[in-house]
PDB file of C-alpha atoms in Angstrom:
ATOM      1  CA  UNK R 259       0.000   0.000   0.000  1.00 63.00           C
ATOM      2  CA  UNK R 260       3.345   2.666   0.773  1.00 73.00           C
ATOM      3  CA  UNK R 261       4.781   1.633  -2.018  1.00 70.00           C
ATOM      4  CA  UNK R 262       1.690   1.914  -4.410  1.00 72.00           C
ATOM      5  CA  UNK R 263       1.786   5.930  -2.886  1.00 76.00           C
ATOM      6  CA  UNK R 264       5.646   6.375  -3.061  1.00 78.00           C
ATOM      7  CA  UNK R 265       5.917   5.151  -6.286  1.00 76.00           C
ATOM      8  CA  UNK R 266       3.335   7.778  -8.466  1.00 78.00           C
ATOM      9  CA  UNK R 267       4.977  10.495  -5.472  1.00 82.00           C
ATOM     10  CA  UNK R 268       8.449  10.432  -6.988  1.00 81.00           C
ATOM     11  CA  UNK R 269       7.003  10.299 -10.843  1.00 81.00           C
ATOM     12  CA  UNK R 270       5.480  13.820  -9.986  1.00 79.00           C
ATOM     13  CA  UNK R 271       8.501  14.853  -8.023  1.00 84.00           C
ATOM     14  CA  UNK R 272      10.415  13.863 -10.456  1.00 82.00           C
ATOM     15  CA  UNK R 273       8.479  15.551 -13.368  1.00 81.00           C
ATOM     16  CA  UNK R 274       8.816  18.434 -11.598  1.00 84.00           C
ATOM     17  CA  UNK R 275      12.464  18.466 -10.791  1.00 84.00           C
ATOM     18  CA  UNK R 276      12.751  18.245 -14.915  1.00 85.00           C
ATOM     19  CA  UNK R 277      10.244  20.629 -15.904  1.00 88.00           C
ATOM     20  CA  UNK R 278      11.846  23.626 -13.988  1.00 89.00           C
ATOM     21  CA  UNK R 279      13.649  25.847 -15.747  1.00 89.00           C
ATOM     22  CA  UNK R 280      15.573  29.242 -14.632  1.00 91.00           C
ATOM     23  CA  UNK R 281      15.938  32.435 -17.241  1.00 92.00           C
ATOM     24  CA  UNK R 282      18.104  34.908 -16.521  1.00 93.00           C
ATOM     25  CA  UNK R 283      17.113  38.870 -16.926  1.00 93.00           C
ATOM     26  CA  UNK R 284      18.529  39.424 -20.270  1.00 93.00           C
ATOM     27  CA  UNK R 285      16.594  36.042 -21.503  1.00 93.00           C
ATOM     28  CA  UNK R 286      13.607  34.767 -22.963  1.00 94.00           C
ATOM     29  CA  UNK R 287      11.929  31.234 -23.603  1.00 94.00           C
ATOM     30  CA  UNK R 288       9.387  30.664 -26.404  1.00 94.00           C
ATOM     31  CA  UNK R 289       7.349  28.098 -25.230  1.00 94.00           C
ATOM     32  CA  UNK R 290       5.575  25.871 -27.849  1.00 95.00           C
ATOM     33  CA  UNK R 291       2.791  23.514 -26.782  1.00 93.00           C
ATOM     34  CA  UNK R 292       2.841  20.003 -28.235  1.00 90.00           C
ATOM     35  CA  UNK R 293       4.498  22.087 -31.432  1.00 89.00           C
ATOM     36  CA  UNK R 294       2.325  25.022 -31.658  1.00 93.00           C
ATOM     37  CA  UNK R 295       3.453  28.483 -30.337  1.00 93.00           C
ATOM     38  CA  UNK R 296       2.145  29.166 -26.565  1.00 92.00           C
ATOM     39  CA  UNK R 297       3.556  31.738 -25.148  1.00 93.00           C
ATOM     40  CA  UNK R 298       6.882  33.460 -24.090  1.00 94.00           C
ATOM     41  CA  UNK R 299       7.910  33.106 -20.162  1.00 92.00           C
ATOM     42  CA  UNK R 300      10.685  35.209 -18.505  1.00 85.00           C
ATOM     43  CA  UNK R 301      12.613  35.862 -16.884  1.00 91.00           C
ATOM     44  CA  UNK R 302      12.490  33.861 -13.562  1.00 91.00           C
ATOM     45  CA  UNK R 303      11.393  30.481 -12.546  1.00 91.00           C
ATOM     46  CA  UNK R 304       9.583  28.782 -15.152  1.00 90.00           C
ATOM     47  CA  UNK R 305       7.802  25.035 -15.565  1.00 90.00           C
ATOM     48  CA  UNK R 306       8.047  23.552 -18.549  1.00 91.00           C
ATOM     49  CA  UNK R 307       6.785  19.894 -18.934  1.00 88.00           C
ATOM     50  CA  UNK R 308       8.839  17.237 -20.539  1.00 88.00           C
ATOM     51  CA  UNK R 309       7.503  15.878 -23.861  1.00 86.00           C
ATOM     52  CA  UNK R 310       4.418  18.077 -23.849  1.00 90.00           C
ATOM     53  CA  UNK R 311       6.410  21.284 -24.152  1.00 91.00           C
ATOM     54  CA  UNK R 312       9.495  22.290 -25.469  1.00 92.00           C
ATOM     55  CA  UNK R 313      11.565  25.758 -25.025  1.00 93.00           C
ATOM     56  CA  UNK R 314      14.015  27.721 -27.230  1.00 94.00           C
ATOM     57  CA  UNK R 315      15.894  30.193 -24.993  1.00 93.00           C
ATOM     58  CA  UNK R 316      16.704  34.047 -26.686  1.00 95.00           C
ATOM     59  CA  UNK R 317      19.083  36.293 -25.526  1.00 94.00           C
ATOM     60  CA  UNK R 318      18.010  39.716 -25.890  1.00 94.00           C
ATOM     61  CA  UNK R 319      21.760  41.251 -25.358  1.00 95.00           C
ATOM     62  CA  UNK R 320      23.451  43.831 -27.876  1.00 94.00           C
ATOM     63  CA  UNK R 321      24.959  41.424 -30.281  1.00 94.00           C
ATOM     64  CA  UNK R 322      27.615  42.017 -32.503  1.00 94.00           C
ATOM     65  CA  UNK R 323      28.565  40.799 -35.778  1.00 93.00           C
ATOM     66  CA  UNK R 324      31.313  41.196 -37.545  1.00 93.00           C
ATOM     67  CA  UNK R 325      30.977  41.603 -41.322  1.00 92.00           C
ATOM     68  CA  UNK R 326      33.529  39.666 -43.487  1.00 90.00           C
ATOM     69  CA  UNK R 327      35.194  41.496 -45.887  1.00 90.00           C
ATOM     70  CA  UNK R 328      33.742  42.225 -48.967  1.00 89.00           C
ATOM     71  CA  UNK R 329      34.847  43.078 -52.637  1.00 88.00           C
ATOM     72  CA  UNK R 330      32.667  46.196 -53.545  1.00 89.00           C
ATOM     73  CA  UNK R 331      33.258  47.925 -57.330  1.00 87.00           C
ATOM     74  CA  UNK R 332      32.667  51.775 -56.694  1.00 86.00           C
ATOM     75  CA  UNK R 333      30.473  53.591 -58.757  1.00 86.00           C
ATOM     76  CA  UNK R 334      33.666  54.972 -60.461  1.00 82.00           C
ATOM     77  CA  UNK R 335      34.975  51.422 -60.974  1.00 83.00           C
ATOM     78  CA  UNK R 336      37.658  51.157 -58.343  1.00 84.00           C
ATOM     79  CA  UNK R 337      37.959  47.469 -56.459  1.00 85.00           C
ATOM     80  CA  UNK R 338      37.904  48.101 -52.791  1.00 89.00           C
ATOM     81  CA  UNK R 339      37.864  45.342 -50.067  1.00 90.00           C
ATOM     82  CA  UNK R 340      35.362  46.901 -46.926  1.00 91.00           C
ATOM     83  CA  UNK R 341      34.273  45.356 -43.812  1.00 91.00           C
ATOM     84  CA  UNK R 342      32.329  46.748 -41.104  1.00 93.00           C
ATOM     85  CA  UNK R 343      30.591  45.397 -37.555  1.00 95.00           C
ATOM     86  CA  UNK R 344      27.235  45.291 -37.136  1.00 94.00           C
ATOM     87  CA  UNK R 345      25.108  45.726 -33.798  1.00 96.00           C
ATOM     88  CA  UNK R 346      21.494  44.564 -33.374  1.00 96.00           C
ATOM     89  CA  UNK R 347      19.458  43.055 -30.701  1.00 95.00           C
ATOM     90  CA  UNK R 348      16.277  40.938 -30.575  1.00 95.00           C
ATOM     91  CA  UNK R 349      13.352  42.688 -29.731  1.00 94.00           C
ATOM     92  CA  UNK R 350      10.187  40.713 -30.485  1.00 94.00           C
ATOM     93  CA  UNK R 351      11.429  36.943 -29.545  1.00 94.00           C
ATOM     94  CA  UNK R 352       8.419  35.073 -30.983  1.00 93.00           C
ATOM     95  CA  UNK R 353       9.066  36.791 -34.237  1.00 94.00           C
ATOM     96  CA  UNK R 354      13.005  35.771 -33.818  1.00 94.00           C
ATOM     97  CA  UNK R 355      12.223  31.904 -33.681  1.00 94.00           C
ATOM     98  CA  UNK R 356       9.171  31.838 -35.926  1.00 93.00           C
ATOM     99  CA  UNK R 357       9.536  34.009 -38.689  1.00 91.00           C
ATOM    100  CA  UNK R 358      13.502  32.757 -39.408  1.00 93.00           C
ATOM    101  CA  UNK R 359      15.327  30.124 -39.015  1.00 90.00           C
ATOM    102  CA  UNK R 360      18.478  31.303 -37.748  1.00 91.00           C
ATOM    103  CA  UNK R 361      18.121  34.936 -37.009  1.00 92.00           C
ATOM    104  CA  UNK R 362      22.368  35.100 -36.930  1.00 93.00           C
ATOM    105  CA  UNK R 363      23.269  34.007 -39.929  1.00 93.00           C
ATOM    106  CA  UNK R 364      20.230  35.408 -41.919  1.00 94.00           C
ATOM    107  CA  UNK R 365      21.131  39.139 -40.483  1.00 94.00           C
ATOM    108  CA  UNK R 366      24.672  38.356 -41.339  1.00 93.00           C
ATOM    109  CA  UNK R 367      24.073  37.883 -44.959  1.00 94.00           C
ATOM    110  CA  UNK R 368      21.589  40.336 -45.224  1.00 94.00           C
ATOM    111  CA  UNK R 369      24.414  42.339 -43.844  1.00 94.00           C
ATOM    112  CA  UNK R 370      26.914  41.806 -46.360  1.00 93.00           C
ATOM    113  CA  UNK R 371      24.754  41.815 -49.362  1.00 93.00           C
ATOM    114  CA  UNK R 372      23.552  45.235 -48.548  1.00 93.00           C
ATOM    115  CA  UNK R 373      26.986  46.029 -47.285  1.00 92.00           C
ATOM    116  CA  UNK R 374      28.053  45.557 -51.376  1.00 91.00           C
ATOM    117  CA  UNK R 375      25.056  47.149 -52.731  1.00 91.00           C
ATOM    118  CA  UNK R 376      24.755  50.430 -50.846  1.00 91.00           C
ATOM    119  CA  UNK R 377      28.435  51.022 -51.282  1.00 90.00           C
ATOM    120  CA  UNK R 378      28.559  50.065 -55.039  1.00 89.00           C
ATOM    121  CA  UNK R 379      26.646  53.484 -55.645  1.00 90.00           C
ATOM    122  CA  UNK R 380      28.942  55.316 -54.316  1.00 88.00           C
ATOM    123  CA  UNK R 381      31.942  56.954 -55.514  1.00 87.00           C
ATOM    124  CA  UNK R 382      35.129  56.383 -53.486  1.00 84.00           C
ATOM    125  CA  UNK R 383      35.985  59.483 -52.186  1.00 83.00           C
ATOM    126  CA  UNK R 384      32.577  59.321 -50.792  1.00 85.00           C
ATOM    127  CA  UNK R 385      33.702  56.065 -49.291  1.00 86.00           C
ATOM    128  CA  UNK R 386      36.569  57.608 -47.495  1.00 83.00           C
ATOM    129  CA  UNK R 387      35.091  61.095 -46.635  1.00 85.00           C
ATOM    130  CA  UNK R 388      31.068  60.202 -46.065  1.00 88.00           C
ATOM    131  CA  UNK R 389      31.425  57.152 -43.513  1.00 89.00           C
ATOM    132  CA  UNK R 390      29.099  58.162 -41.207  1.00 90.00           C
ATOM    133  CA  UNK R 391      26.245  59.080 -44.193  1.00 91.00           C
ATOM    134  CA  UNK R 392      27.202  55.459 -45.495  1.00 91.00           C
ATOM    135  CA  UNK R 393      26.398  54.086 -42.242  1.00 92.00           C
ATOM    136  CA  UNK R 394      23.227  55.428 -41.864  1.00 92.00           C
ATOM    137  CA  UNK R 395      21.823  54.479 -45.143  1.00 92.00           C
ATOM    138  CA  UNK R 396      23.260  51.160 -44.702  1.00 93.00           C
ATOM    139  CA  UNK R 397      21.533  50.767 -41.111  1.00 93.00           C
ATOM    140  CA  UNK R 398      18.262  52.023 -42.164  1.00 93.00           C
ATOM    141  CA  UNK R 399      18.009  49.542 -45.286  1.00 93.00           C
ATOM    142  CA  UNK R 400      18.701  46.987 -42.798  1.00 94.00           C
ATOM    143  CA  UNK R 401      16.480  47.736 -40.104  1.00 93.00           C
ATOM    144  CA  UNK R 402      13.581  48.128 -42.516  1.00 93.00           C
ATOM    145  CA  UNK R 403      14.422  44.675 -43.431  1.00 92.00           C
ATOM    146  CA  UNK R 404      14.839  42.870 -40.446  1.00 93.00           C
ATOM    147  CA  UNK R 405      11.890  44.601 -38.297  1.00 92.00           C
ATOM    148  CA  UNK R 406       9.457  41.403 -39.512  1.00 92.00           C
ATOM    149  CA  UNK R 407      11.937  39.050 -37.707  1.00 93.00           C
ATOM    150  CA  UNK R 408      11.957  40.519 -34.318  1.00 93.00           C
ATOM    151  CA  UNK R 409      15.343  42.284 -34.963  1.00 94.00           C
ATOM    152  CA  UNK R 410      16.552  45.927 -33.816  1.00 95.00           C
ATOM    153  CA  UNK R 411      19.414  46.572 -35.945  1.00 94.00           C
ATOM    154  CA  UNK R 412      20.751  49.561 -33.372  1.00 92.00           C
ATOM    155  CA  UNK R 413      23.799  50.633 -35.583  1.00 92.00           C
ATOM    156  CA  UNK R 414      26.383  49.662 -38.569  1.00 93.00           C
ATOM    157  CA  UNK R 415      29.985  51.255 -38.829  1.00 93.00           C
ATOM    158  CA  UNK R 416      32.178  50.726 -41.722  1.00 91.00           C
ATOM    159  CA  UNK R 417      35.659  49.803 -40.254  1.00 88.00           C
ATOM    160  CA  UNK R 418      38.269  49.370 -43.102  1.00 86.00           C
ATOM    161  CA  UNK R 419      38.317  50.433 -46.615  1.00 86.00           C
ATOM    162  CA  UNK R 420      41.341  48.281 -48.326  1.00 85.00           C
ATOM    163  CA  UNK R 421      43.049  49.761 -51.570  1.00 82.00           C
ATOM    164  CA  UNK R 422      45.548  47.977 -53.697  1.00 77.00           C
ATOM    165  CA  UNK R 423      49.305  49.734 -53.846  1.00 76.00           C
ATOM    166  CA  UNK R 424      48.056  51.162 -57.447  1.00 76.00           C
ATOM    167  CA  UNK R 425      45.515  52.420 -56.334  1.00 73.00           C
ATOM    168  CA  UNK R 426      46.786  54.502 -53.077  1.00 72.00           C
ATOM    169  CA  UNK R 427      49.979  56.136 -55.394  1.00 79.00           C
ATOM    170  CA  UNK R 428      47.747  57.672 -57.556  1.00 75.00           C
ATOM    171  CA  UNK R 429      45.546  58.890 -54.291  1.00 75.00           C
ATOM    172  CA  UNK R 430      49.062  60.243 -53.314  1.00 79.00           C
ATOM    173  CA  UNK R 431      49.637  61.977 -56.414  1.00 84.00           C
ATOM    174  CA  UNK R 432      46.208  63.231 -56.335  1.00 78.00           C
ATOM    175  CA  UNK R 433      46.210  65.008 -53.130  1.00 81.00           C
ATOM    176  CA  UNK R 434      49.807  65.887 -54.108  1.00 87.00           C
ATOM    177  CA  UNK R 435      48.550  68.030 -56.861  1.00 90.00           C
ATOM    178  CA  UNK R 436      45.504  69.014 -55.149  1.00 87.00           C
ATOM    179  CA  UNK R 437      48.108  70.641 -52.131  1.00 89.00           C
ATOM    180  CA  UNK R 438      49.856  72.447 -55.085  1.00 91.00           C
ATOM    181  CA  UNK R 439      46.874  74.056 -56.781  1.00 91.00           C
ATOM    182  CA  UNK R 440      46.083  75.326 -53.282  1.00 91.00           C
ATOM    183  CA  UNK R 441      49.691  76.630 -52.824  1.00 93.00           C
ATOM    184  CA  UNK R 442      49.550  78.366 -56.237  1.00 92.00           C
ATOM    185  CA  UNK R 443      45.775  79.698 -55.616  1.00 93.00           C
ATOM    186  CA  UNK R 444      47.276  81.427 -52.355  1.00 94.00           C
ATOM    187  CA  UNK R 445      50.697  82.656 -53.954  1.00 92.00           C
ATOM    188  CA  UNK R 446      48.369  84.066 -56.111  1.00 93.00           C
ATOM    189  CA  UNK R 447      46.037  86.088 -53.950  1.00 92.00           C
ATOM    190  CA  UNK R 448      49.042  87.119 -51.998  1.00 92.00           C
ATOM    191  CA  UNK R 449      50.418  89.080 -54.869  1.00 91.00           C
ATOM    192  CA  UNK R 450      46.865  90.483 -55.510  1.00 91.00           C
ATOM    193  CA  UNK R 451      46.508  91.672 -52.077  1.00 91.00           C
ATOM    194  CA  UNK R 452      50.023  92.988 -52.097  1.00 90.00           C
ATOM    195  CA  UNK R 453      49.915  94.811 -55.560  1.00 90.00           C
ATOM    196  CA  UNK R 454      46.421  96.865 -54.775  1.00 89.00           C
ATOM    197  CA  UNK R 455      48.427  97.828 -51.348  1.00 87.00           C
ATOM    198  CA  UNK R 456      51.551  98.626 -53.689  1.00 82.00           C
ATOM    199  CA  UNK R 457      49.209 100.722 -55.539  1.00 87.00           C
ATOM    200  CA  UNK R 458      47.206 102.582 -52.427  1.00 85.00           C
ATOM    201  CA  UNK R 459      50.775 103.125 -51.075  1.00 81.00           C
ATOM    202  CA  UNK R 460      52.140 104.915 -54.666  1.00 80.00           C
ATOM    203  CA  UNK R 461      49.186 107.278 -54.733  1.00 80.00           C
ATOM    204  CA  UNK R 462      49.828 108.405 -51.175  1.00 77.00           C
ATOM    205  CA  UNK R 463      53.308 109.216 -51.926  1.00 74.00           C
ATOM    206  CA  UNK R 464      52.423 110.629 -55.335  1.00 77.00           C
ATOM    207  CA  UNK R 465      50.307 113.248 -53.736  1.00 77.00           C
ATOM    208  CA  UNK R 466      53.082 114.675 -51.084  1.00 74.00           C
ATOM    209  CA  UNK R 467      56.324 114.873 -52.250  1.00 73.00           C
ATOM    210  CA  UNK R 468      57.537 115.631 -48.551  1.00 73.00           C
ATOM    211  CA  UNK R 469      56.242 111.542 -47.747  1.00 75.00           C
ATOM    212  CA  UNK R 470      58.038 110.328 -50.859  1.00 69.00           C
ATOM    213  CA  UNK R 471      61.066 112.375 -49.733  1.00 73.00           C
ATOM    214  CA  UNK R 472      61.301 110.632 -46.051  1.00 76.00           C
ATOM    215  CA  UNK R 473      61.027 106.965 -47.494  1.00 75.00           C
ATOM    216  CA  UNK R 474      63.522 107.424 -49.527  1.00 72.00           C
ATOM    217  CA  UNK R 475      65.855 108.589 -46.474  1.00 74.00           C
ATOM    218  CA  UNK R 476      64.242 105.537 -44.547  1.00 77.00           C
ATOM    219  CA  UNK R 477      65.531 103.623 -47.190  1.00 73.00           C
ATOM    220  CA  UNK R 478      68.845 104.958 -47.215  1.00 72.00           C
ATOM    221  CA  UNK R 479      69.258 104.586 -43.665  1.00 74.00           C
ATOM    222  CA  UNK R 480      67.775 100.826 -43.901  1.00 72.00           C
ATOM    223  CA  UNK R 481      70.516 100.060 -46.269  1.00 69.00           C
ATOM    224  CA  UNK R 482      73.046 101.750 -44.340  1.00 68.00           C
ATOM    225  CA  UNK R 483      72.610  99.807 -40.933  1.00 67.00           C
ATOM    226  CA  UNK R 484      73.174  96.071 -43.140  1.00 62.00           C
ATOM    227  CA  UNK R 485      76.836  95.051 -43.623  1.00 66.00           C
ATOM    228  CA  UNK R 486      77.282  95.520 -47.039  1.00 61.00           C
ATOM    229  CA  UNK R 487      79.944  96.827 -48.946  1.00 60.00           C
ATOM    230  CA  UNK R 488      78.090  97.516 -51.770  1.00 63.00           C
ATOM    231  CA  UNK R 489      75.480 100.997 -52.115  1.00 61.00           C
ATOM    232  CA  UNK R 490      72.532 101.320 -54.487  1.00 62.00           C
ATOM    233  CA  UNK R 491      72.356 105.219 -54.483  1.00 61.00           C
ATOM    234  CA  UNK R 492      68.560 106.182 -56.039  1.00 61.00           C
ATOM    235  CA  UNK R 493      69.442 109.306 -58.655  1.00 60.00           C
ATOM    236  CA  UNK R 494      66.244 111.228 -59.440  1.00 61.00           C
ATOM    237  CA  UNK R 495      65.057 111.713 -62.965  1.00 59.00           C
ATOM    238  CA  UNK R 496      64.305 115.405 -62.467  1.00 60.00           C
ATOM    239  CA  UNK R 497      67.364 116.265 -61.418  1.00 55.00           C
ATOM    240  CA  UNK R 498      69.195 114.437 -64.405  1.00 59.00           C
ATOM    241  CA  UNK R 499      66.625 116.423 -66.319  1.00 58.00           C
ATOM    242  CA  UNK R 500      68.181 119.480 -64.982  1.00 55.00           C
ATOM    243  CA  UNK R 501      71.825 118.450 -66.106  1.00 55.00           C
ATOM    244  CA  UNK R 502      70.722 117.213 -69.371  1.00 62.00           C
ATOM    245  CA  UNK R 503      68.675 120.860 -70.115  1.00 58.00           C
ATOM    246  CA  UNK R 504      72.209 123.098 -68.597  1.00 54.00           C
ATOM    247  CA  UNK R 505      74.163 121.176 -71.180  1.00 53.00           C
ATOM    248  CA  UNK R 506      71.952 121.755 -74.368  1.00 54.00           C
ATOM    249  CA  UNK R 507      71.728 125.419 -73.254  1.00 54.00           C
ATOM    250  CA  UNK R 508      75.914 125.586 -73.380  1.00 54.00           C
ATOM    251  CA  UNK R 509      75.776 123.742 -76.716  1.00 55.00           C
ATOM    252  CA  UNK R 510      73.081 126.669 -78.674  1.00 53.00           C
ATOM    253  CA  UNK R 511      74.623 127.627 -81.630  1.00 52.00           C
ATOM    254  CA  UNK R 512      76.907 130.953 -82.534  1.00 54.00           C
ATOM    255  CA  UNK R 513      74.572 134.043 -83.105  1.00 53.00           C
ATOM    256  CA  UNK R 514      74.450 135.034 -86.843  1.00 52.00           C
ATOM    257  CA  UNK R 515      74.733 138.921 -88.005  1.00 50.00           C
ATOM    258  CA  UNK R 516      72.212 140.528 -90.262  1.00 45.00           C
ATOM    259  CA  UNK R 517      73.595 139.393 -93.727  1.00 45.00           C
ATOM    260  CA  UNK R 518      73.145 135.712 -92.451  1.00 44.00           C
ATOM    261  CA  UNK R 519      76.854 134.963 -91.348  1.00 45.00           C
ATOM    262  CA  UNK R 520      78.450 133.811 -88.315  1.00 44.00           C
ATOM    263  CA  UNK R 521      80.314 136.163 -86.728  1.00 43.00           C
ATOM    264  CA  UNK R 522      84.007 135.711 -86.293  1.00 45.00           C
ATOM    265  CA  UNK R 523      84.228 134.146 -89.597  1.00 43.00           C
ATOM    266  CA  UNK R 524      86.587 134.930 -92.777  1.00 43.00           C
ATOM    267  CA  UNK R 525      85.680 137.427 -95.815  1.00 41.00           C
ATOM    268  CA  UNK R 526      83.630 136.299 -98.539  1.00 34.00           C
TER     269      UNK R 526
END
């Protein structure tokens, strides 16, 4: 008589021993009923029975992926190797076990197709200079895309962009050139700049002789302070102008006498 009560006792303790189950915070369990979807439990103590119900456990965690790399043809046909990391989180756990079989490895090849198509229509100084635009679009097109399996795809950063040695010389030369034009585009606006001040400063000495008159002893005093053996002495035009008009009035020719004759001459 005990042993007819011990014996269905321990087949109910026992049942009960195996149907508990313990889910931490950050998890889920999607219970199915006898293969149809129930209900999900968690986190906590939970009973599920042996046989009659089975459990598939989901961590809702950050998770992140890491996106192989990937040969992508720009848009202005230059082979680039890019790979990126990918983080995304479940968010609807039902959806994460029903809807797809593996919600991993589908998210990582969505990934990486869309990875190579978002980046193919792009140029590849957009590549290098728009990351963060890049990432955007790429993490939008994915989150529209996974939101009907349960998954959050929270952000996408492109990590490496990998260019042959052909490929980063003529970069080099590129921003080589590019450095130069600047250079030359400067040079050039210096001398602008400096030849309308060049020009302000000539019509303020033009007006006052006095002002042209103490730079040019500034000058001469500038020049006199250097070691230098060697002096550029400035001679005024006017002033040569003034030799040059004494000399042609010494040089006039001998007055002539009434009949026409120079005077001191011989007879007839």
């Amino acid at each position: 008589m005990i042993l007819a009560l011990v014996v269905p006792l321990a087949l109910v303790l026992g049942l009960l021993v195996l149907s508990i189950r313990v889910l931490r915070e950050y998890e889920r369990g999607v219970v199915f009923f006898l293969g149809r979807f129930q209900a999900v439990k968690g986190p906590g103590l939970i009973l599920v029975i042996p046989v009659i119900q089975q459990m598939v456990r989901v961590d809702l965690r950050l998770i992140t992926l890491d996106v192989p790399s990937q040969d992508v043809i720009s848009q202005d046909n230059v082979t680039v190797r890019v790979n990126a990391v990918l983080y995304f989180r479940v968010v609807d756990p039902e959806k994460a076990i029903i809807q797809v079989e593996d919600y991993y490895s589908a998210t990582s090849q969505l990934a990486q197709t869309t990875l190579r198509s978002v980046l193919g229509k792009h140029d590849l100084d957009e590549m290098l200079s728009e990351r963060d635009r890049l990432n955007d679009d790429i993490q939008s097109i994915l989150d529209s895309q996974t939101d009907s399996w349960g998954i959050k795809v929270a952000n996408v950063e492109i990590k490496h962009v990998d260019l042959d040695d052909t490929m980063i010389r003529a970069i080099a030369r590129q921003a080589e050139a590019e450095r130069e034009r600047r250079a030359k585009v400067i040079h050039a606006e210096g001398e602008l700049q400096a030849a309308a001040k060049l020009t302000e400063a000539a019509d303020v000495l033009s007006g006052s002789p006095q002002a042209l008159q103490l730079r040019y002893l500034q000058t001469m005093s500038d020049m006199a302070n250097k070691n230098t053996s060697t002096v550029i002495f400035p001679f005024p035009f006017d002033l040569m102008g003034a030799f040059t008009g004494a000399a042609g009035a010494g040089r006039k020719a001998p007055p002539r006498d009434v009949a026409g004759e120079r005077t001191g001459g011989g007879g007839a």
